[in-house]
Coordinates of C-alpha atoms and ligand atoms in Angstrom, one line a residue:
Chain A
M1 CA -6.4 -45.7 -9.6
T2 CA -2.9 -45.7 -9.2
M3 CA -2.3 -42.3 -7.6
A4 CA -5.0 -42.1 -4.8
G5 CA -5.8 -44.4 -2.1
T6 CA -2.5 -46.1 -1.9
R7 CA -1.0 -44.7 1.4
A8 CA -3.0 -45.1 4.7
D9 CA -3.2 -41.8 5.8
T10 CA -4.3 -40.3 2.4
A11 CA -7.2 -42.9 2.2
H12 CA -9.2 -41.8 -0.9
P13 CA -8.6 -38.2 -1.0
G14 CA -10.4 -36.4 -3.7
I15 CA -8.5 -35.4 -7.1
G16 CA -7.9 -31.8 -5.8
Q17 CA -7.1 -32.8 -2.3
D18 CA -3.6 -32.6 -0.8
G19 CA -2.7 -35.6 1.0
A20 CA 0.5 -36.0 3.2
P21 CA 2.3 -33.5 1.2
A22 CA 5.3 -35.0 -0.8
P23 CA 7.6 -33.3 -3.6
V24 CA 6.9 -34.8 -7.4
P25 CA 9.3 -35.2 -9.6
I26 CA 9.0 -33.5 -13.2
A27 CA 12.4 -34.0 -14.6
D28 CA 16.1 -34.9 -13.6
D29 CA 16.8 -33.3 -10.6
V30 CA 13.8 -30.7 -10.8
H31 CA 10.9 -31.2 -8.4
W32 CA 7.2 -29.8 -7.9
I33 CA 7.0 -28.4 -4.4
G34 CA 3.8 -26.3 -4.7
A35 CA 0.3 -26.7 -2.9
L36 CA -3.4 -27.4 -3.9
D37 CA -6.2 -25.1 -3.0
P38 CA -9.3 -27.1 -4.0
Q39 CA -11.6 -24.9 -2.1
L40 CA -10.9 -21.7 -4.1
R41 CA -13.9 -20.6 -6.0
R42 CA -13.0 -17.0 -7.1
F43 CA -9.2 -16.0 -7.5
D44 CA -8.6 -12.1 -7.7
L45 CA -12.5 -11.2 -7.7
I46 CA -12.4 -11.6 -11.5
L47 CA -12.1 -15.2 -12.1
R48 CA -14.3 -18.1 -11.4
T49 CA -12.4 -21.5 -10.4
A50 CA -14.9 -24.3 -10.2
N51 CA -12.4 -26.9 -8.9
G52 CA -10.1 -24.6 -7.3
T53 CA -6.2 -24.1 -8.2
T54 CA -2.7 -25.2 -7.5
Y55 CA 0.1 -22.7 -6.7
N56 CA 3.0 -24.5 -8.1
A57 CA 6.6 -23.9 -7.2
Y58 CA 10.0 -25.8 -8.0
A59 CA 13.1 -26.9 -6.8
V60 CA 16.3 -27.3 -9.1
R61 CA 19.2 -29.0 -7.9
G62 CA 22.7 -28.9 -9.2
R63 CA 26.0 -29.7 -8.5
D64 CA 26.5 -26.4 -6.0
G65 CA 23.4 -25.9 -5.0
V66 CA 19.9 -25.6 -5.1
A67 CA 17.4 -23.0 -6.7
V68 CA 13.8 -22.5 -5.6
V69 CA 11.6 -21.2 -8.3
D70 CA 8.6 -19.3 -7.3
T71 CA 6.8 -19.8 -3.8
V72 CA 3.0 -20.1 -2.9
K73 CA 0.4 -18.1 -1.5
A74 CA 1.0 -17.2 2.5
E75 CA -1.8 -19.7 3.6
F76 CA -0.2 -22.3 1.9
A77 CA 3.3 -22.0 3.1
E78 CA 3.3 -25.1 5.3
P79 CA 2.5 -28.0 2.5
F80 CA 5.3 -25.8 0.6
F81 CA 7.8 -26.1 3.2
A82 CA 7.2 -29.7 4.0
R83 CA 8.0 -30.4 0.0
L84 CA 10.9 -28.1 0.2
E85 CA 12.6 -30.0 3.0
Q86 CA 12.3 -33.3 1.4
V87 CA 14.6 -32.2 -1.5
A88 CA 16.6 -29.8 0.0
R89 CA 18.1 -28.4 3.4
Y90 CA 17.9 -24.8 3.6
D91 CA 21.6 -23.9 3.5
E92 CA 22.0 -25.7 0.1
I93 CA 19.4 -23.1 -1.3
R94 CA 21.7 -20.6 -3.4
V95 CA 19.2 -18.7 -5.4
I96 CA 15.6 -17.9 -5.2
V97 CA 13.9 -16.8 -8.5
L98 CA 10.6 -15.1 -8.4
N99 CA 9.1 -14.9 -11.9
H100 CA 6.7 -12.4 -10.9
L101 CA 5.7 -10.7 -7.4
E102 CA 2.1 -11.3 -7.1
P103 CA 1.3 -12.4 -3.7
D104 CA 0.0 -16.0 -4.8
H105 CA 3.6 -16.6 -5.7
S106 CA 5.5 -14.5 -3.3
G107 CA 3.4 -15.1 -0.1
A108 CA 6.2 -17.7 1.3
L109 CA 9.2 -15.4 0.2
P110 CA 9.8 -13.5 3.6
E111 CA 9.5 -16.9 5.6
L112 CA 12.0 -18.6 2.7
M113 CA 14.3 -15.7 3.2
R114 CA 14.5 -16.0 6.8
R115 CA 15.2 -20.0 6.5
A116 CA 17.7 -19.6 3.8
P117 CA 19.5 -16.4 4.5
Q118 CA 22.3 -16.9 2.3
A119 CA 20.4 -17.3 -0.7
R120 CA 20.5 -15.0 -3.6
L121 CA 16.9 -13.5 -4.6
I122 CA 16.7 -13.1 -8.3
I123 CA 13.8 -10.9 -9.9
S124 CA 13.4 -9.2 -13.0
K125 CA 14.7 -6.0 -13.9
R126 CA 11.1 -4.2 -13.8
A127 CA 10.7 -5.6 -10.3
P128 CA 12.6 -3.9 -7.6
A129 CA 10.2 -1.0 -6.9
M130 CA 7.3 -3.8 -6.6
L131 CA 8.9 -5.8 -4.1
K132 CA 9.9 -2.6 -1.9
A133 CA 6.0 -2.1 -2.2
L134 CA 5.4 -5.8 -1.6
L135 CA 7.6 -6.2 1.5
K136 CA 7.0 -2.6 2.7
A137 CA 10.8 -2.4 3.3
D138 CA 13.6 0.2 2.1
D139 CA 16.6 -0.7 -0.3
E140 CA 19.1 -1.2 2.1
E141 CA 16.9 -3.9 4.0
I142 CA 16.2 -6.5 1.0
R143 CA 19.2 -7.9 -1.1
Y144 CA 18.3 -8.7 -4.6
E145 CA 19.7 -9.2 -8.3
T146 CA 18.0 -8.3 -11.1
V147 CA 18.3 -10.3 -14.4
D148 CA 17.3 -9.5 -18.0
T149 CA 16.9 -11.8 -21.2
G150 CA 20.3 -13.6 -22.1
H151 CA 21.4 -13.6 -18.1
E152 CA 22.2 -17.1 -16.7
I153 CA 22.9 -18.6 -13.3
D154 CA 24.9 -21.7 -12.9
L155 CA 24.1 -24.1 -10.2
G156 CA 26.6 -26.4 -11.6
G157 CA 25.7 -28.8 -14.5
R158 CA 22.1 -27.1 -14.4
R159 CA 21.9 -23.7 -15.8
L160 CA 19.2 -21.3 -15.2
K161 CA 18.4 -18.4 -18.1
F162 CA 15.9 -15.8 -18.1
L163 CA 13.6 -14.3 -20.4
H164 CA 12.3 -11.1 -19.8
T165 CA 8.6 -11.2 -20.6
P166 CA 6.9 -7.9 -19.1
F167 CA 3.2 -7.6 -18.5
L168 CA 2.2 -11.2 -18.6
H169 CA 0.4 -10.3 -16.7
W170 CA 2.5 -8.0 -14.5
P171 CA 4.8 -5.2 -15.6
D172 CA 8.0 -7.2 -13.8
T173 CA 7.0 -10.9 -15.3
Q174 CA 10.0 -13.0 -16.5
C175 CA 10.2 -16.6 -17.6
T176 CA 13.0 -19.0 -16.3
Y177 CA 14.4 -21.7 -18.2
L178 CA 16.3 -24.8 -17.2
V179 CA 18.8 -25.3 -20.3
E180 CA 19.9 -28.9 -19.8
E181 CA 16.3 -30.4 -18.9
Q182 CA 14.6 -28.1 -21.6
V183 CA 11.9 -27.1 -18.9
L184 CA 10.7 -23.4 -19.2
F185 CA 9.6 -22.3 -15.6
S186 CA 6.7 -19.8 -17.2
G187 CA 5.2 -18.5 -14.5
D188 CA 1.4 -17.5 -14.8
V189 CA 1.8 -18.0 -18.8
F190 CA 0.7 -20.9 -20.2
G191 CA -1.1 -21.6 -16.4
C192 CA -4.5 -22.0 -15.8
H193 CA -6.9 -22.6 -12.5
H194 CA -7.2 -26.3 -12.2
C195 CA -6.7 -28.3 -9.2
D196 CA -5.8 -31.9 -9.5
R197 CA -3.3 -33.6 -7.6
R198 CA -2.6 -36.0 -10.9
L199 CA -0.7 -32.8 -11.7
F200 CA 0.6 -33.5 -15.3
N201 CA -1.5 -32.6 -18.6
D202 CA -1.8 -36.1 -19.5
R203 CA -3.1 -37.2 -16.3
V204 CA -5.6 -34.6 -15.0
G205 CA -9.1 -34.0 -15.9
D206 CA -9.9 -32.1 -18.6
F207 CA -8.8 -28.7 -18.4
R208 CA -9.0 -27.3 -22.1
F209 CA -11.6 -24.8 -20.6
A210 CA -9.7 -23.7 -17.6
F211 CA -6.8 -22.8 -20.2
E212 CA -8.8 -20.9 -22.7
Y213 CA -10.6 -19.0 -19.5
Y214 CA -7.3 -18.1 -18.0
Y215 CA -6.0 -16.5 -21.3
A216 CA -8.9 -14.9 -22.1
H217 CA -9.0 -13.0 -18.6
I218 CA -5.4 -12.9 -17.7
M219 CA -3.3 -12.5 -20.8
R220 CA -6.0 -11.5 -23.4
P221 CA -5.3 -7.5 -22.6
F222 CA -1.7 -7.7 -23.1
K223 CA -1.6 -9.5 -26.7
A224 CA 1.0 -7.3 -27.6
H225 CA 3.5 -8.3 -25.0
V226 CA 2.1 -12.2 -25.6
L227 CA 3.8 -12.1 -28.9
D228 CA 6.9 -10.4 -27.9
A229 CA 7.2 -13.3 -25.5
L230 CA 6.4 -15.7 -28.0
R231 CA 9.4 -14.8 -30.0
L232 CA 11.8 -15.7 -27.2
I233 CA 10.2 -18.7 -26.3
E234 CA 9.4 -20.3 -29.6
P235 CA 13.2 -21.1 -30.4
L236 CA 13.9 -22.9 -27.4
P237 CA 13.9 -26.5 -27.3
L238 CA 10.9 -27.4 -24.9
K239 CA 10.5 -30.9 -23.1
L240 CA 8.2 -29.4 -20.6
I241 CA 6.3 -26.2 -19.6
A242 CA 6.0 -25.6 -15.4
P243 CA 3.5 -23.0 -14.9
T244 CA 2.7 -21.5 -11.5
H245 CA -0.9 -22.5 -11.7
G246 CA -2.8 -25.8 -13.1
P247 CA -1.3 -28.9 -14.7
I248 CA 2.5 -29.0 -15.9
L249 CA 2.6 -29.5 -19.5
R250 CA 4.7 -32.4 -20.6
E251 CA 2.7 -34.2 -23.0
R252 CA 3.2 -32.1 -26.2
P253 CA 4.3 -28.8 -24.8
R254 CA 4.6 -26.9 -28.2
R255 CA 0.8 -27.2 -28.5
Y256 CA 0.2 -24.9 -25.9
V257 CA 2.8 -22.2 -27.1
A258 CA 1.0 -22.3 -30.5
R259 CA -2.2 -21.9 -28.8
Y260 CA -1.2 -18.8 -27.3
R261 CA 0.1 -17.3 -30.8
E262 CA -3.3 -18.3 -32.3
L263 CA -5.3 -16.5 -29.3
S264 CA -2.8 -13.4 -29.7
G265 CA -3.1 -13.0 -33.5
G266 CA -5.2 -10.7 -35.3
A267 CA -9.1 -10.7 -35.8
A268 CA -10.7 -14.0 -36.9
L269 CA -11.7 -12.6 -40.4
E270 CA -10.2 -9.7 -42.3
P271 CA -13.1 -7.1 -42.3
M272 CA -12.2 -6.2 -46.0
P273 CA -10.6 -7.5 -49.4
V274 CA -6.5 -7.0 -49.2
D275 CA -6.6 -4.8 -52.2
S276 CA -8.8 -2.3 -50.8
A277 CA -7.4 1.1 -48.9
P278 CA -6.7 0.7 -45.6
L279 CA -9.7 1.3 -43.4
R280 CA -10.1 2.8 -39.9
T281 CA -13.1 1.2 -38.3
L282 CA -15.5 3.2 -35.9
L283 CA -18.2 1.5 -34.0
I284 CA -21.4 3.3 -32.7
F285 CA -23.4 1.8 -29.7
Y286 CA -26.5 3.2 -28.4
L287 CA -29.5 2.7 -26.3
S288 CA -32.4 5.1 -26.4
A289 CA -35.8 4.4 -24.6
Y290 CA -37.7 7.2 -26.9
G291 CA -36.0 6.9 -30.1
S292 CA -33.9 10.4 -29.4
T293 CA -30.5 9.1 -28.8
A294 CA -31.2 6.5 -31.5
R295 CA -31.9 9.5 -33.9
M296 CA -28.6 11.0 -33.0
A297 CA -26.7 7.7 -33.6
E298 CA -28.1 7.2 -37.0
A299 CA -27.1 11.0 -37.9
I300 CA -23.5 10.7 -36.6
C301 CA -23.2 7.3 -38.4
A302 CA -24.5 9.1 -41.6
G303 CA -21.9 11.9 -41.1
A304 CA -19.1 9.6 -40.4
E305 CA -19.8 7.5 -43.5
T306 CA -19.1 10.4 -45.7
V307 CA -15.5 10.4 -44.7
H308 CA -13.4 8.2 -47.3
S309 CA -11.9 5.0 -45.7
V310 CA -13.3 5.0 -42.6
R311 CA -15.8 2.1 -42.0
V312 CA -18.7 2.7 -39.5
S313 CA -20.9 0.3 -38.0
L314 CA -23.9 1.0 -35.7
Y315 CA -25.4 -1.2 -32.9
D316 CA -28.2 -0.9 -30.3
L317 CA -26.7 -2.2 -26.9
D318 CA -30.1 -3.5 -26.3
G319 CA -29.9 -6.1 -28.9
G320 CA -26.8 -7.7 -28.0
E321 CA -24.7 -9.4 -25.5
S322 CA -21.7 -7.5 -24.1
E323 CA -19.2 -10.3 -25.1
P324 CA -19.0 -10.1 -29.0
F325 CA -19.4 -6.2 -28.9
V326 CA -16.0 -6.7 -27.0
D327 CA -14.7 -8.6 -29.4
L328 CA -15.7 -5.9 -32.1
I329 CA -14.2 -3.2 -29.9
E330 CA -11.0 -4.9 -29.9
A331 CA -10.6 -5.0 -33.4
A332 CA -11.7 -1.4 -34.0
D333 CA -10.2 1.9 -33.9
A334 CA -12.9 4.0 -32.4
L335 CA -15.9 3.7 -30.2
A336 CA -18.7 6.0 -30.1
L337 CA -21.2 5.5 -26.9
G338 CA -24.4 7.1 -26.8
S339 CA -27.0 7.1 -24.0
P340 CA -29.9 9.1 -22.7
T341 CA -29.6 10.6 -19.1
V342 CA -31.7 8.7 -16.6
N343 CA -31.7 9.6 -12.9
G344 CA -28.6 11.4 -13.4
D345 CA -26.5 8.8 -14.9
A346 CA -25.9 6.8 -18.4
V347 CA -27.8 3.7 -18.5
K348 CA -26.5 0.4 -16.8
P349 CA -25.8 -1.5 -20.6
V350 CA -23.5 1.3 -21.1
W351 CA -21.6 0.8 -18.0
D352 CA -21.9 -2.8 -18.2
L353 CA -20.2 -2.8 -21.6
L354 CA -17.6 -0.2 -20.6
S355 CA -16.5 -2.7 -17.3
S356 CA -16.3 -5.3 -19.7
L357 CA -13.6 -4.0 -21.8
A358 CA -11.1 -4.6 -18.9
V359 CA -10.0 -7.6 -21.0
V360 CA -8.7 -5.8 -24.1
N361 CA -6.1 -3.3 -24.9
L362 CA -7.7 0.0 -25.7
R363 CA -4.9 2.5 -25.4
G364 CA -4.9 4.7 -28.5
K365 CA -8.3 4.0 -29.7
V366 CA -10.7 7.0 -30.4
G367 CA -13.3 7.4 -27.9
A368 CA -16.8 10.0 -28.3
A369 CA -19.9 10.2 -26.3
F370 CA -23.3 11.5 -27.2
G371 CA -26.8 11.4 -26.1
S372 CA -30.1 12.9 -25.6
Y373 CA -31.2 14.4 -22.1
G374 CA -34.3 16.3 -20.2
W375 CA -32.9 18.6 -17.9
S376 CA -29.3 17.7 -16.4
G377 CA -27.7 15.4 -18.9
E378 CA -25.1 14.0 -16.9
A379 CA -24.6 11.0 -19.0
V380 CA -22.6 12.2 -21.8
P381 CA -19.6 13.8 -19.4
M382 CA -19.6 10.8 -17.3
I383 CA -19.0 8.4 -20.2
E384 CA -16.2 10.4 -21.7
D385 CA -14.5 10.8 -18.5
R386 CA -14.9 6.8 -18.3
L387 CA -13.3 6.6 -21.9
R388 CA -10.4 8.7 -20.9
G389 CA -9.9 6.4 -18.1
L390 CA -9.8 3.6 -20.0
K391 CA -7.0 5.1 -22.1
L392 CA -9.1 6.3 -24.9
R393 CA -8.1 9.6 -26.8
V394 CA -11.4 11.7 -26.8
P395 CA -10.8 14.5 -29.6
L396 CA -14.0 15.9 -29.4
P397 CA -16.3 17.4 -26.7
G398 CA -19.2 15.1 -26.3
L399 CA -22.6 15.7 -28.0
R400 CA -25.6 16.7 -26.0
L401 CA -29.1 17.4 -27.1
K402 CA -32.0 18.2 -25.0
L403 CA -34.7 15.9 -25.8
I404 CA -36.0 15.5 -29.3
P405 CA -33.5 16.5 -31.7
T406 CA -34.5 19.1 -34.4
D407 CA -33.6 19.1 -37.8
A408 CA -30.8 21.7 -37.2
E409 CA -29.7 19.5 -34.2
L410 CA -29.6 16.3 -36.4
A411 CA -27.4 18.2 -38.8
D412 CA -25.1 18.9 -35.6
C413 CA -25.0 15.1 -35.2
R414 CA -23.7 14.6 -38.6
D415 CA -21.1 17.1 -38.4
F416 CA -20.1 15.3 -35.2
G417 CA -19.7 12.1 -37.2
R418 CA -17.9 13.7 -39.9
R419 CA -15.6 15.5 -37.5
L420 CA -14.9 12.3 -35.4
A421 CA -14.3 10.0 -38.7
R422 CA -11.6 12.8 -39.4
A423 CA -10.0 12.8 -36.4
L424 CA -9.5 9.0 -36.9
V425 CA -8.2 9.8 -40.4
G426 CA -6.2 12.2 -39.1
D427 CA -4.6 9.9 -36.9
A428 CA -3.6 7.5 -39.4
A429 CA -2.0 10.0 -41.4
S430 CA -0.1 11.2 -38.0
G431 CA 1.3 7.6 -37.3
S432 CA 4.7 8.6 -38.4
G433 CA 4.9 11.3 -35.7
N434 CA 5.1 14.2 -38.3
G435 CA 1.7 15.5 -36.9
Q436 CA -1.0 16.8 -38.7
A437 CA -1.4 20.2 -40.8
A438 CA -1.5 22.6 -37.8
R439 CA -4.8 23.5 -36.8
G440 CA -3.6 26.9 -35.2
V441 CA -3.9 28.3 -31.4
I442 CA -6.7 28.1 -29.3
D443 CA -6.7 29.3 -25.8
F444 CA -7.1 27.3 -22.9
A445 CA -10.1 29.0 -21.6
E446 CA -12.1 27.9 -24.4
L447 CA -11.6 24.2 -24.0
G448 CA -14.9 23.2 -22.4
Chain B
M1 CA -1.2 35.7 -15.7
A2 CA 2.0 34.5 -17.4
K3 CA 1.0 32.5 -20.5
A4 CA 2.7 29.8 -22.5
K5 CA 2.2 27.9 -25.9
L6 CA 1.9 24.4 -25.7
T7 CA 1.7 22.2 -28.7
F8 CA 0.7 18.5 -29.2
E9 CA 2.4 17.2 -32.1
D10 CA 0.1 14.3 -32.5
I11 CA -3.0 16.6 -32.9
G12 CA -1.1 19.6 -34.7
Q13 CA -2.8 21.9 -31.8
T14 CA -1.7 24.4 -29.8
V15 CA -2.7 26.0 -26.6
N16 CA -2.4 29.2 -25.1
V17 CA -2.1 28.2 -21.3
P18 CA -1.3 29.9 -18.1
A19 CA 1.9 29.2 -16.8
G20 CA 2.3 26.6 -14.2
I21 CA -0.4 24.1 -15.5
R22 CA 0.4 20.3 -15.7
V23 CA 0.4 19.1 -19.6
I24 CA -2.3 16.5 -18.9
D25 CA -4.5 19.1 -17.7
V26 CA -4.6 20.5 -21.3
S27 CA -4.1 17.4 -23.3
E28 CA -7.2 15.6 -22.0
K29 CA -9.2 18.7 -22.8
V30 CA -8.0 19.0 -26.3
G31 CA -7.9 15.4 -27.0
A32 CA -4.6 14.6 -27.6
G33 CA -3.1 11.3 -27.5
I34 CA -1.3 11.3 -24.0
I35 CA -2.9 8.6 -21.9
Y36 CA -3.0 8.8 -18.0
G37 CA -3.5 6.1 -15.5
C38 CA -2.9 7.3 -11.8
R39 CA -2.3 10.9 -12.4
E40 CA 0.2 11.2 -9.3
G41 CA 3.3 10.6 -10.9
D42 CA 3.5 6.8 -10.0
C43 CA 2.5 4.4 -12.8
G44 CA 4.6 6.1 -15.9
T45 CA 1.4 5.5 -18.2
C46 CA 1.2 9.7 -19.3
M47 CA 5.0 9.5 -20.5
M48 CA 5.5 12.0 -23.1
H49 CA 8.2 13.1 -25.4
V50 CA 9.1 16.6 -25.5
T51 CA 10.2 17.6 -29.0
D52 CA 11.0 21.3 -28.2
G53 CA 11.3 23.6 -25.2
W54 CA 12.6 20.8 -22.8
N55 CA 14.0 23.8 -20.3
N56 CA 10.4 25.3 -20.3
L57 CA 8.6 22.7 -18.1
T58 CA 9.4 22.3 -14.5
E59 CA 12.3 20.3 -13.3
P60 CA 11.4 16.4 -12.8
S61 CA 11.3 15.9 -8.9
V62 CA 13.6 12.6 -7.7
L63 CA 10.5 10.4 -7.7
E64 CA 9.5 11.3 -11.5
E65 CA 13.0 10.5 -12.4
K66 CA 12.8 7.3 -10.6
V67 CA 9.5 6.6 -12.4
L68 CA 10.9 7.4 -16.0
R69 CA 14.1 5.3 -15.2
E70 CA 11.9 2.3 -14.3
N71 CA 9.9 2.8 -17.4
M72 CA 12.7 2.9 -19.6
A73 CA 12.2 6.3 -20.6
G74 CA 14.2 8.1 -23.3
R75 CA 16.1 11.4 -23.7
H76 CA 13.5 14.3 -23.3
D77 CA 10.9 11.9 -21.9
R78 CA 8.4 13.4 -19.1
L79 CA 5.5 12.4 -17.2
A80 CA 2.6 14.6 -18.4
C81 CA 0.9 14.5 -14.9
Q82 CA 4.1 16.1 -13.5
A83 CA 5.6 18.2 -16.0
Q84 CA 4.0 21.9 -15.5
V85 CA 4.5 24.5 -18.3
I86 CA 6.5 27.5 -17.6
G87 CA 7.0 28.4 -21.3
D88 CA 6.5 27.4 -24.9
C89 CA 7.2 23.8 -25.7
S90 CA 5.9 20.8 -27.9
V91 CA 5.1 17.3 -26.7
K92 CA 3.8 14.0 -28.1
P93 CA 2.9 10.6 -26.8
A94 CA 6.3 8.5 -25.7
Ligands
FMN501 C1 -36.8 7.5 -15.6 C2 -36.3 8.7 -16.2 C3 -35.4 9.3 -15.7 C4 -34.5 10.3 -16.3 N1 -33.8 10.8 -15.5 C5 -33.2 12.0 -16.1 C6 -32.0 12.7 -15.3 O1 -31.9 12.7 -14.0 N2 -31.5 13.9 -16.2 C7 -31.8 14.2 -17.5 O2 -31.1 15.4 -18.0 N3 -32.6 13.5 -18.0 C8 -33.3 12.5 -17.4 N4 -34.5 11.7 -18.0 C9 -34.9 12.3 -19.2 C10 -34.1 11.6 -20.4 O3 -32.9 11.8 -20.5 C11 -34.8 12.1 -21.9 O4 -36.1 12.1 -21.9 C12 -34.1 11.8 -23.0 O5 -34.6 12.6 -24.2 C13 -34.5 10.1 -23.4 O6 -34.0 10.0 -24.3 P1 -34.2 8.4 -25.5 O7 -35.6 8.6 -25.4 O8 -33.1 8.9 -26.5 O9 -33.9 7.3 -24.8 C14 -35.1 10.8 -17.9 C15 -35.9 10.1 -18.3 C16 -36.4 8.9 -17.9 C17 -37.7 8.1 -18.4
FES502 S1 -0.6 9.2 -15.0 FE1 0.6 7.7 -13.7 S2 2.7 8.4 -13.7 FE2 1.5 10.1 -14.8
FE2_503 FE1 -0.2 -13.5 -11.4
FE2_504 FE1 -0.5 -16.3 -10.2

């Protein structure tokens, strides 16, 4: 017990408890001035936080003044200012950098700007609209400067360089690099919700789960952007990564960068031998109480299979957990969902699956809906609307059949599968932007 | 009612549409690749590239211009949820 219980006023604080707020040096002239939030059990509604989180903010001192990098959630302004005041006077603050504007890091900004009115506010080039919306202010009321990759601010012997890393996980996200100390202030990137006053990755409890969990829920939808950001981050000499949540990564920081690359890479296994023709993958999921929607699914599958270079898979949603299905969908090119209409709606496992897809990028994938119904048949159009809402392209009007499918209707299902698969292959062919063979002209009134 | 031909280049489909209709209302019906988020000109998700007939869409509003700028739009990019068709034109996802 070297950290806790050494001061009378913090006798036996838990590992997550904030004692008397003191700044913590993390590099020469750099201090952690953040706040601990050990009581938090759910972050942004979507993340469970079994031991709370931290809001990490930092102060960097150069010969000509001080930079504050990120602030804390509004309720935690008090320990933040208490720590800041121990390392700098407000009139020494030359710049305030916000790596993204989410309220858990911008909460104390208005008060900080009041206390340090001379400070220049530095935000990313995509942040101005967000800043105005957040502060509910007009252009004239706030002064700020925007920066892009390559821009630099010299504090006198301490230079801050900026890396534009949009969408990790907000559109306005950037990282800030302290050249002389080789410290990366990475914002939420490489962060996690793990509250531990021992603060450094080589001192805190086991946070591996928290790191992976944070990536899976916050960064995973933006894998392509993660890879873009890694191209900027990987060439940097790195002594330490200072994220806005959880442990400061000073012991082998590159491991965490490498892990991000691993997690953002392609699927775990190549679906096919490398020498086969490029495949587009179509997943068909269905639920069926009496077997009608199941028979539709099988016929759609059979039809789609006849199209060369499309690989079709068929799954009963009732036979699996959502999570592995989400992994499959992330790697697939198209998704067809079948549900009967029950009480005027699609059935719950379909919505559960669809609402689990928020963690993957679905843009541009092809979607389709089908199902058997009794009299009103709401399920199919509702699923289609949801697919479009999730940014899938829905090339065919959904297929609905009344009760038990006839042979003729099953032939329609096979045709539906075939057309869906063709739309998918057509996509691949038109990838160059030249468009497919013209399909002629239709009238808007003919569209369902 | 005045009619116009709106072509979606990514799927090779031309639609005869009533003048004044928003591109997004047609694109989602034919299943073209233009996606959307807010549908009210705020998020920039529905950005499309106008390959032909640039002048046959209603003029962008000040607000649309701003969203286009913020989303690093290129020349002849528009928001599909804002642009209304007033004559023949061709579009594809940006
Ligand atoms: C409890 C229950 C509620 C239903 N509610 C509706 C409904 O609101 N609207 C409708 O069109 N069909 C409704 N149906 C009819 C089913 O959609 C129809 O029987 C369908 O063919 C079932 O397909 P499946 O056997 O493939 O699951 C309902 C059926 C059940 C058992
Ligand atoms: S859908 Fe958001 S701007 Fe058009
Ligand atoms: Fe965030
Ligand atoms: Fe955060």
